[in-house]
PDB file of C-alpha atoms and ligand atoms in Angstrom:
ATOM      1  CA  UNK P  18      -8.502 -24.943 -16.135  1.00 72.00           C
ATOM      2  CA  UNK P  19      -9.300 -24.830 -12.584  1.00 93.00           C
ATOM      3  CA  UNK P  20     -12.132 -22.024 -11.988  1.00 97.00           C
ATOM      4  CA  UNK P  21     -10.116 -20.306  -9.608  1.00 98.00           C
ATOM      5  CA  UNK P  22      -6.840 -20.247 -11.775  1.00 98.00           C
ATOM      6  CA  UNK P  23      -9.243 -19.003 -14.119  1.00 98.00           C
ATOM      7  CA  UNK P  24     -10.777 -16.307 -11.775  1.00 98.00           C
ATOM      8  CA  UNK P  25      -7.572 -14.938 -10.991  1.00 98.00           C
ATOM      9  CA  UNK P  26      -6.382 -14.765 -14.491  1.00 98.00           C
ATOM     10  CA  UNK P  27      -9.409 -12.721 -15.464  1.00 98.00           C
ATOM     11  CA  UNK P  28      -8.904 -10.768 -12.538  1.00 98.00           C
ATOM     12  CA  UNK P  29      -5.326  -9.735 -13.373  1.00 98.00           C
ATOM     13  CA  UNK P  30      -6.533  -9.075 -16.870  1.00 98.00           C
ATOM     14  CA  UNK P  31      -9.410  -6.350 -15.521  1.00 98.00           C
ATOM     15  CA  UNK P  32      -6.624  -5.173 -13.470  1.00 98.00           C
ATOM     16  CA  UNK P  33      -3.857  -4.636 -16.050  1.00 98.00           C
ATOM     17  CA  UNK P  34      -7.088  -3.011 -18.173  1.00 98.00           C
ATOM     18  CA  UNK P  35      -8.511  -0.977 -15.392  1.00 98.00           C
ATOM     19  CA  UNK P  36      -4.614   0.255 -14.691  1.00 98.00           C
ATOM     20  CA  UNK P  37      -4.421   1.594 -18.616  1.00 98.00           C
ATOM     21  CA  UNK P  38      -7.530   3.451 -18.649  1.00 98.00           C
ATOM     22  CA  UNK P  39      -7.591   5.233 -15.516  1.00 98.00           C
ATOM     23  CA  UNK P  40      -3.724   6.269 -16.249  1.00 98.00           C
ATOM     24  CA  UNK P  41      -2.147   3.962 -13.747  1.00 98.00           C
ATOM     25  CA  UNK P  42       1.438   2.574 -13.633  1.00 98.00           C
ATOM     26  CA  UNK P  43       1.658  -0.804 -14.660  1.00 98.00           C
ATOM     27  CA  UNK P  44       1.621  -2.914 -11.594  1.00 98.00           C
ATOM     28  CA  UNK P  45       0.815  -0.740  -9.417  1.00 98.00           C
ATOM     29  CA  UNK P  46      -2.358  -2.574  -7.928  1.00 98.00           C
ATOM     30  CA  UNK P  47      -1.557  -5.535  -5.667  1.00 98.00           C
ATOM     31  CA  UNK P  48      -4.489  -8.165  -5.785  1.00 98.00           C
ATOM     32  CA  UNK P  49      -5.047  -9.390  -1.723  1.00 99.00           C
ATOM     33  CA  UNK P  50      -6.690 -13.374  -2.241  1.00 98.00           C
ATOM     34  CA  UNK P  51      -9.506 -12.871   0.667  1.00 98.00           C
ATOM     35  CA  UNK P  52      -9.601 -16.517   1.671  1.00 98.00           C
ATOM     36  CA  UNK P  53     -11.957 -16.039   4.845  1.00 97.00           C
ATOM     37  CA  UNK P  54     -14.008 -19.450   5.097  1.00 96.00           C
ATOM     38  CA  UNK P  55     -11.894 -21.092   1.750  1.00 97.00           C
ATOM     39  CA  UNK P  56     -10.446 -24.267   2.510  1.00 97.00           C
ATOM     40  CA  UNK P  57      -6.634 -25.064   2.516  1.00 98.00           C
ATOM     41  CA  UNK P  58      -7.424 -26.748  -0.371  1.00 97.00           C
ATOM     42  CA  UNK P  59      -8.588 -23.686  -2.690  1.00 97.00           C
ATOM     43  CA  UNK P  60      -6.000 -21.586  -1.280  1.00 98.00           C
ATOM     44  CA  UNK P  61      -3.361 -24.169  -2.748  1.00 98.00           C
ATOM     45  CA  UNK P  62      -5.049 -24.306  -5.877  1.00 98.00           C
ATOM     46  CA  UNK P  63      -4.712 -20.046  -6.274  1.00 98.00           C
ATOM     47  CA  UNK P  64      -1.042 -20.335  -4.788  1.00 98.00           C
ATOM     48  CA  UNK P  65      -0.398 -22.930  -7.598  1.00 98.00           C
ATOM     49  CA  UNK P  66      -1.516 -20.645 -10.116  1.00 98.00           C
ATOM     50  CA  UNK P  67       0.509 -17.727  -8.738  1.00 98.00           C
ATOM     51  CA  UNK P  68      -1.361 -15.686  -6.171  1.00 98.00           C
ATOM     52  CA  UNK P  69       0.930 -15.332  -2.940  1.00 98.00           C
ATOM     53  CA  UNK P  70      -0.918 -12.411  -1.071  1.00 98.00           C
ATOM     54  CA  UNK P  71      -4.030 -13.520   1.142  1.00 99.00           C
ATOM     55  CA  UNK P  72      -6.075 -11.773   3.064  1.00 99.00           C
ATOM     56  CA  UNK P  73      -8.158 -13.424   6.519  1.00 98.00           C
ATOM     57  CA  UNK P  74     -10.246 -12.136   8.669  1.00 98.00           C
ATOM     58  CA  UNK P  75     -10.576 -14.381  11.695  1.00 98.00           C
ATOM     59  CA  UNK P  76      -7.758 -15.332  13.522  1.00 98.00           C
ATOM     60  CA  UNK P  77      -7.850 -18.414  14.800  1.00 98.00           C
ATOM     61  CA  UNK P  78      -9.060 -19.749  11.684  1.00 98.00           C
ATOM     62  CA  UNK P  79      -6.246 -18.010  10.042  1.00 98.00           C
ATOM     63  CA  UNK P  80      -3.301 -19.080  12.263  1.00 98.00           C
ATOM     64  CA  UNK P  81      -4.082 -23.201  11.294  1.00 98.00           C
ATOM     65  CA  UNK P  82      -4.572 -22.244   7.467  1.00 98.00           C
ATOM     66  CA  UNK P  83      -0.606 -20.197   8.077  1.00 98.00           C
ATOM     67  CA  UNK P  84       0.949 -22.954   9.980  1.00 98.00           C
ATOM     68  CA  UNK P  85      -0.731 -25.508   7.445  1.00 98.00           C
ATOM     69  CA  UNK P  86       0.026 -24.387   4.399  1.00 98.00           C
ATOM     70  CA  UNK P  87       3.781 -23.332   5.606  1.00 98.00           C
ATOM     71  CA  UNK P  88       4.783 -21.701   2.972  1.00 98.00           C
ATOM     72  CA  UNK P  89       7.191 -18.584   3.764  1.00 97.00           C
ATOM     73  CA  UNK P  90       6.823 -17.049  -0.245  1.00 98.00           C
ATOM     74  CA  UNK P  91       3.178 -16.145   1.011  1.00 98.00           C
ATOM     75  CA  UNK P  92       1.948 -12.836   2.745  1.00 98.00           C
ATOM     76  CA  UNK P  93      -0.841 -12.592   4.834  1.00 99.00           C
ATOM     77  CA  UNK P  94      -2.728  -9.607   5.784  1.00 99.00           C
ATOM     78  CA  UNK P  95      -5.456  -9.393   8.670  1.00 99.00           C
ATOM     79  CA  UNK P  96      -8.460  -7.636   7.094  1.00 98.00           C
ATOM     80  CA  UNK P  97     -10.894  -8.370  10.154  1.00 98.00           C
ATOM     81  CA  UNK P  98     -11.678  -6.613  13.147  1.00 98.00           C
ATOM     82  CA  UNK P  99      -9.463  -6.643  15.808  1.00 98.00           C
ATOM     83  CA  UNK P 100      -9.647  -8.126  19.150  1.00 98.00           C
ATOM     84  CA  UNK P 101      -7.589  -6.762  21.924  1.00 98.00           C
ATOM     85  CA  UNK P 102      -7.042 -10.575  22.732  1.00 98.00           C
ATOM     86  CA  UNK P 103      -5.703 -11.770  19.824  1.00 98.00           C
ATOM     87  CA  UNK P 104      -2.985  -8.826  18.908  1.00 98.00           C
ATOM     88  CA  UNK P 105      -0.141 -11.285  19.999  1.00 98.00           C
ATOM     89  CA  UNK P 106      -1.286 -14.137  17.218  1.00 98.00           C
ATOM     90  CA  UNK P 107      -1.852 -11.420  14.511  1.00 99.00           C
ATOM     91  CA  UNK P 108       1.587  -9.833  15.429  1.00 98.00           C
ATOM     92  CA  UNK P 109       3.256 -13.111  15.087  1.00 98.00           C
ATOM     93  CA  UNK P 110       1.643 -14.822  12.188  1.00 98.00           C
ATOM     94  CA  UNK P 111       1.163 -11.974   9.872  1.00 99.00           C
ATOM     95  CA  UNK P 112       2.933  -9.265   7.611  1.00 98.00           C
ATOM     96  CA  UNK P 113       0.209  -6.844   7.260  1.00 99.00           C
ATOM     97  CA  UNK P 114      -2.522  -4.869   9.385  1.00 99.00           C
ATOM     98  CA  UNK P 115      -4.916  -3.292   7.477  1.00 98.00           C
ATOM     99  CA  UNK P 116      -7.577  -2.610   9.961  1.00 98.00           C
ATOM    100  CA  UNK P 117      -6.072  -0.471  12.831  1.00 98.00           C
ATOM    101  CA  UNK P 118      -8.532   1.981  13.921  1.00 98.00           C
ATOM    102  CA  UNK P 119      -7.283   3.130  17.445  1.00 98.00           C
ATOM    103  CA  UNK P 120      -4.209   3.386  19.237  1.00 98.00           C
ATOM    104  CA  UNK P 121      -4.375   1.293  22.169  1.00 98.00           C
ATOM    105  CA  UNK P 122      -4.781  -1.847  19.430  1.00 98.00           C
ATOM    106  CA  UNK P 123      -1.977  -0.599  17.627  1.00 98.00           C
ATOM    107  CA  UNK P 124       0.761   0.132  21.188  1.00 98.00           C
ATOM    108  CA  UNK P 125      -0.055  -3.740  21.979  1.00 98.00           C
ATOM    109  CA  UNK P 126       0.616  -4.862  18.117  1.00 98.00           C
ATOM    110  CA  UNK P 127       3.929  -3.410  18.237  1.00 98.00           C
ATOM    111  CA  UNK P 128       5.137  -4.255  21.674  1.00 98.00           C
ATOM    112  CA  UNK P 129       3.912  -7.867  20.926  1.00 98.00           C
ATOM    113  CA  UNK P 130       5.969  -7.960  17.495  1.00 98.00           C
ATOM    114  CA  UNK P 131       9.160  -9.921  17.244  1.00 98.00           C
ATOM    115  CA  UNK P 132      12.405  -7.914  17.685  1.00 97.00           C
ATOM    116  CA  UNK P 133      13.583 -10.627  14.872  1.00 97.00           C
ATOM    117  CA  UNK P 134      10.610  -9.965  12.393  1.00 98.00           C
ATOM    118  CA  UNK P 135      10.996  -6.805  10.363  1.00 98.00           C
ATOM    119  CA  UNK P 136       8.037  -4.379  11.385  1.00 98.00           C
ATOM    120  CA  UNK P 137       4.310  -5.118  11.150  1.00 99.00           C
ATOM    121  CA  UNK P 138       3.474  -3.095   8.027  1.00 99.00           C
ATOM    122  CA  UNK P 139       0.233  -1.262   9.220  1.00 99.00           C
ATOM    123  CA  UNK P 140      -3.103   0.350   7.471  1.00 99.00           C
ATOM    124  CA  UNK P 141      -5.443   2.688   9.369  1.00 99.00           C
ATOM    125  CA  UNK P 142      -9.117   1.727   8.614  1.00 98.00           C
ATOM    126  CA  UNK P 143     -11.178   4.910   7.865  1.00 98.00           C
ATOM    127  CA  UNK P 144     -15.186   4.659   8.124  1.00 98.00           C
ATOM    128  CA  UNK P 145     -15.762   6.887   4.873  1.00 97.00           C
ATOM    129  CA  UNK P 146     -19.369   7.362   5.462  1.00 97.00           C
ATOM    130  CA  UNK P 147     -19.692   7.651   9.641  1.00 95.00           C
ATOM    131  CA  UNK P 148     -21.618   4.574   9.310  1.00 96.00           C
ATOM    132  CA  UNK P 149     -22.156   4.279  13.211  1.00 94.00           C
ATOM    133  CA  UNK P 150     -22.311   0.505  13.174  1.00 94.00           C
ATOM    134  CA  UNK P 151     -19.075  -0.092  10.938  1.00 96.00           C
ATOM    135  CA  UNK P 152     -15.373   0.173  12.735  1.00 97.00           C
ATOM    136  CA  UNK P 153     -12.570   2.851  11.373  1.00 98.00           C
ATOM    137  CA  UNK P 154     -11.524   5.784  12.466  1.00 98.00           C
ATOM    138  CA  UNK P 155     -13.320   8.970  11.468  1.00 98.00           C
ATOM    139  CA  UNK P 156     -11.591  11.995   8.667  1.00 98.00           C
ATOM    140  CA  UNK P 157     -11.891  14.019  11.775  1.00 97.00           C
ATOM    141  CA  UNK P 158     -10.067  11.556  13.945  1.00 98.00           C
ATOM    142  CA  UNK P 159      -7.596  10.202  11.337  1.00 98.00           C
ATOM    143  CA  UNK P 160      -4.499  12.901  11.756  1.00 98.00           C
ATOM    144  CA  UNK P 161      -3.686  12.569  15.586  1.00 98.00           C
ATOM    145  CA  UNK P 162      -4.029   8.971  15.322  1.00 98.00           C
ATOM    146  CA  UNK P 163      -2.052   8.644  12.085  1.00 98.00           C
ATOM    147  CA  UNK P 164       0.851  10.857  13.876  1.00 98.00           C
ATOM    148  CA  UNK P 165       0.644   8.735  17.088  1.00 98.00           C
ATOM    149  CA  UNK P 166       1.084   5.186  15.585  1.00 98.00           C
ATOM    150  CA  UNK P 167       3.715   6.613  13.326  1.00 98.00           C
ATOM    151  CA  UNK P 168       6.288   6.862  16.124  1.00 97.00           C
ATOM    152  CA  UNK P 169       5.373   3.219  17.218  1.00 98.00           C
ATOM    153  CA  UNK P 170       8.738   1.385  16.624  1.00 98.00           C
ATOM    154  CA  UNK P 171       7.615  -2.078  15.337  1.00 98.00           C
ATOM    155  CA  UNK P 172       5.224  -1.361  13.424  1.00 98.00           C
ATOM    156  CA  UNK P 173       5.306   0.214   9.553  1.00 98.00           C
ATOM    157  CA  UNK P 174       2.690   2.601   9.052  1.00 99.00           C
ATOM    158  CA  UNK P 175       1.791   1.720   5.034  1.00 99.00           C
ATOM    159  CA  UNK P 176      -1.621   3.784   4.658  1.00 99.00           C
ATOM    160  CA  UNK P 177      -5.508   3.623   4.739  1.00 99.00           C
ATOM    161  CA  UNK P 178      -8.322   1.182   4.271  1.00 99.00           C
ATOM    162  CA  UNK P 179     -12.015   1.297   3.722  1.00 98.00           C
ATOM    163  CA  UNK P 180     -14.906  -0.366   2.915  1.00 98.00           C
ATOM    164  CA  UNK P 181     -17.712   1.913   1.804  1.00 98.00           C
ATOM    165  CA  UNK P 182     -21.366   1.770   2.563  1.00 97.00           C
ATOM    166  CA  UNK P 183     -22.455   0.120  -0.901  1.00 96.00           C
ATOM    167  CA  UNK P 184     -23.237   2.769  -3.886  1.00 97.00           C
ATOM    168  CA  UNK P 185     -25.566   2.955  -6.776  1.00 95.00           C
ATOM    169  CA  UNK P 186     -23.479   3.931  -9.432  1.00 98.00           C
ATOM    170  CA  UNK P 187     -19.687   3.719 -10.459  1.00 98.00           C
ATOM    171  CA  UNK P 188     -19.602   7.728  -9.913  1.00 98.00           C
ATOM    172  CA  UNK P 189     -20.710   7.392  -6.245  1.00 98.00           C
ATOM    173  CA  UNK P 190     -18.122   4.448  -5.654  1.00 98.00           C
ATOM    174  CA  UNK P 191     -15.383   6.482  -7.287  1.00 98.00           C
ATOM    175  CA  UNK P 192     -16.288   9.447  -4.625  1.00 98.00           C
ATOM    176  CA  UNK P 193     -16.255   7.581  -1.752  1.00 98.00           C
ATOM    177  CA  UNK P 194     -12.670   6.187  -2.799  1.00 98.00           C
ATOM    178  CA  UNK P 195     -11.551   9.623  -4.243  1.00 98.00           C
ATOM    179  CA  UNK P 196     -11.804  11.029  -0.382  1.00 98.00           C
ATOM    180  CA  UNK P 197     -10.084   8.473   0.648  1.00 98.00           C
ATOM    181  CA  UNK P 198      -7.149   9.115  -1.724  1.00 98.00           C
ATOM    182  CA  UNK P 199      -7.283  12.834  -0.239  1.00 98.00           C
ATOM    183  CA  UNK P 200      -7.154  11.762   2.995  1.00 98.00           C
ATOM    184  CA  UNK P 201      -3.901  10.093   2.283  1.00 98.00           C
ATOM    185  CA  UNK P 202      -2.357  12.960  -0.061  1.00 98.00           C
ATOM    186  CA  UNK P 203      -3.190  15.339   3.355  1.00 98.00           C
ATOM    187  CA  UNK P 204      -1.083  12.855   5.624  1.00 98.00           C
ATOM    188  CA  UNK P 205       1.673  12.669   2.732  1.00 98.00           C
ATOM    189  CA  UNK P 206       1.487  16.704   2.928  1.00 98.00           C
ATOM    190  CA  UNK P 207       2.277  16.568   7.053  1.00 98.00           C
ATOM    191  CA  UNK P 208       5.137  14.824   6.519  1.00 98.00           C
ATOM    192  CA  UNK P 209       4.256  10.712   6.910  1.00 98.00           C
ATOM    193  CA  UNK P 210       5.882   8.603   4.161  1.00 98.00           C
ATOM    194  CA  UNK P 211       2.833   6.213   3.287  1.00 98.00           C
ATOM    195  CA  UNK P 212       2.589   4.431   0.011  1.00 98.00           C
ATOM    196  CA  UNK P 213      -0.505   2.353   0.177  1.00 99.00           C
ATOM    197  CA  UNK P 214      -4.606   2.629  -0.363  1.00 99.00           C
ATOM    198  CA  UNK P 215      -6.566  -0.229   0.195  1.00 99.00           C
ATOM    199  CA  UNK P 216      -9.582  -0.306  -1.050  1.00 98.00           C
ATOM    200  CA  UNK P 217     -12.097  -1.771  -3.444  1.00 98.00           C
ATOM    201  CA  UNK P 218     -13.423  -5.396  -2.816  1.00 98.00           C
ATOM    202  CA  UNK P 219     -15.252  -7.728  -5.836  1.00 98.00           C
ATOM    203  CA  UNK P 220     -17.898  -5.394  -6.951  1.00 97.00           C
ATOM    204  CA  UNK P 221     -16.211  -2.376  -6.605  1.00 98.00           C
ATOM    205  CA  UNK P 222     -12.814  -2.965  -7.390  1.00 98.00           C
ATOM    206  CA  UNK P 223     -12.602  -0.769 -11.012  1.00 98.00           C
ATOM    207  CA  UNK P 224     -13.466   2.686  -8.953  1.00 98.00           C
ATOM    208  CA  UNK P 225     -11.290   1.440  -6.868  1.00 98.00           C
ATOM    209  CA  UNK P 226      -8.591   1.543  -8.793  1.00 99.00           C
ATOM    210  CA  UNK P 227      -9.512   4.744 -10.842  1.00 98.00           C
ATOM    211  CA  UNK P 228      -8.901   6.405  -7.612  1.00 98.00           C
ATOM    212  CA  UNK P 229      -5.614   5.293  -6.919  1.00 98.00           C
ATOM    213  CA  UNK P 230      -5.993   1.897  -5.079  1.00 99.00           C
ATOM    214  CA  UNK P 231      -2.848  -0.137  -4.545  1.00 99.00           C
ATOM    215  CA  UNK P 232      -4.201  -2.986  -2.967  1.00 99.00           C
ATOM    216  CA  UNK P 233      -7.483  -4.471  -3.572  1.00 99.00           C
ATOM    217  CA  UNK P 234      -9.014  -7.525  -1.750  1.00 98.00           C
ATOM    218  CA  UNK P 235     -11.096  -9.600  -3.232  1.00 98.00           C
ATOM    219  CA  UNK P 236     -12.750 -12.699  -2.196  1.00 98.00           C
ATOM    220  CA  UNK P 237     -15.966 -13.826  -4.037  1.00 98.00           C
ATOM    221  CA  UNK P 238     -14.308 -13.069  -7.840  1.00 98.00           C
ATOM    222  CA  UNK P 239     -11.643 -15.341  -7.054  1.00 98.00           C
ATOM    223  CA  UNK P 240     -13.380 -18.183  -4.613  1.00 98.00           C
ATOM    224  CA  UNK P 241     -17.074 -17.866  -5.349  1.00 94.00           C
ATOM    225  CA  UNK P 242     -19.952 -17.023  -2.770  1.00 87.00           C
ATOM    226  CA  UNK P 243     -18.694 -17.926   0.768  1.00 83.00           C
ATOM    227  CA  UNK P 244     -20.626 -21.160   2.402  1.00 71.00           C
ATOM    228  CA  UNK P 245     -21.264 -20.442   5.932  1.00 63.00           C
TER     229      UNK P 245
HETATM  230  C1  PLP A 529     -14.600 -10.300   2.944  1.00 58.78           C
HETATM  231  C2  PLP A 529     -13.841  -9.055   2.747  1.00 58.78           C
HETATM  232  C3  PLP A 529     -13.376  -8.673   1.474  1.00 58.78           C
HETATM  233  C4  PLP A 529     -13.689  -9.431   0.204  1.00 58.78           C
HETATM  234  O1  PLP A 529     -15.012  -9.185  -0.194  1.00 58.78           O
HETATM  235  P1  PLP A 529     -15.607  -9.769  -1.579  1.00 58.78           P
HETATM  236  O2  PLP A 529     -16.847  -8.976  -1.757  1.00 58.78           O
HETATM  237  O3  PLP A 529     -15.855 -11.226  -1.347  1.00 58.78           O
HETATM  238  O4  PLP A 529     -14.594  -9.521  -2.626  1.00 58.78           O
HETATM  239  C5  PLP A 529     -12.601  -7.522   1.380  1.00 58.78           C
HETATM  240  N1  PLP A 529     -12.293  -6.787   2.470  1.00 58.78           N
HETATM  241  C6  PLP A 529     -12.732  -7.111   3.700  1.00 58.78           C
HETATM  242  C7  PLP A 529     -12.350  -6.259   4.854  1.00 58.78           C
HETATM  243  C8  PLP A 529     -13.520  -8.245   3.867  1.00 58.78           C
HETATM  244  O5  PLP A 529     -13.958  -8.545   5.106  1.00 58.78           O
END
């Protein structure tokens, strides 16, 4: 077998494990294919063996993969930072936003979306550890902006995403994902219907999931190391 039908296969087996032990419903963790720098190629090769959610971080890179591949069973989310410049291609070539971290981004996302696509579905990235060199909106921050892009009419606001400052140990992983999971229960609380976590990437995918991820994105356990 291919390695990457065979990555993914594992993958959904850690998953459906990781789901039973941590008390989980079945299915309720979405695998997101990062496919940054993978070719066409290996992205056919995991759509072949069943994965249709990808995740890309660069747009123009990500707009010729879309239009190549052509395939409208696929969803693609935009896991990279976001240039005020390039809202208009991410609002037409993708389903998903999952790093939104202030409001201006998100008022040109929605008045750039297509009155005939359904609404951009819409994450707000959280820096979990005020790293000062890594983008998301702070805890403190977080509320107002939440409330603000929730009235924004073509967009969906879904939930949160991180991406932690790396940890030691599975307990410090599960922490840094457990306030995340708060965050989201507090906004649930003030009245926003959100359904979605994202977090956990390749090496810290099981805390992820522990603390109630429903999306993870992974790259290198399904592609390999990226070549640069
Ligand atoms: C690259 C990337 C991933 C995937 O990381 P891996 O460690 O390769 O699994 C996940 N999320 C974001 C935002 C990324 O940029």
């Amino acid at each position: 077998m291919d390695i990457i039908a065979k990555n993914l296969q594992q993958l959904q087996q850690q998953i459906q494990a990781a789901e039973q032990l941590y008390h989980r419903q079945p299915d309720s963790v979405q695998l997101l294919a990062v496919s940054k720098q993978q070719t066409v190629s290996a992205i056919k090769t995991a759509i072949t063996a069943g994965q249709n959610l990808f995740g890309e971080n660069y747009v123009q890179e990500a707009v010729t993969k879309i239009t190549t591949i052509n395939n409208s069973a696929l969803e693609w989310h935009f896991i990279g930072a976001v240039q005020t410049n390039k809202t208009a291609l991410i609002a037409q070539y993708f389903h998903w936003v999952h790093s939104v971290d202030r409001l201006s981004i998100a008022k040109r996302l929605s008045s750039q979306r297509s009155p005939e696509l359904p609404p951009l579905n819409i994450c707000l990235q959280v820096n979990i550890d005020n790293e000062p060199q890594k983008a998301g909106v702070t805890l403190q921050e977080l509320p107002q902006l939440a409330a603000e892009i929730s009235h924004l009419p073509r967009l969906k606001l879904r939930g949160l995403m991180t991406i932690p400052a790396p940890k030691e140990t599975f307990d410090e992983q599960r922490q840094a994902f457990r306030q995340l999971r708060l965050a989201l229960e507090n906004l649930q609380k003030s009245g926003l219907k959100l359904d979605t976590l994202s977090m956990g990437m390749s090496h810290d995918f099981t805390a992820a999931i522990a603390e109630g991820a429903t999306i993870i994105r992974i790259g290198t356990a399904i592609f390999g190391r990226r070549v640069t």
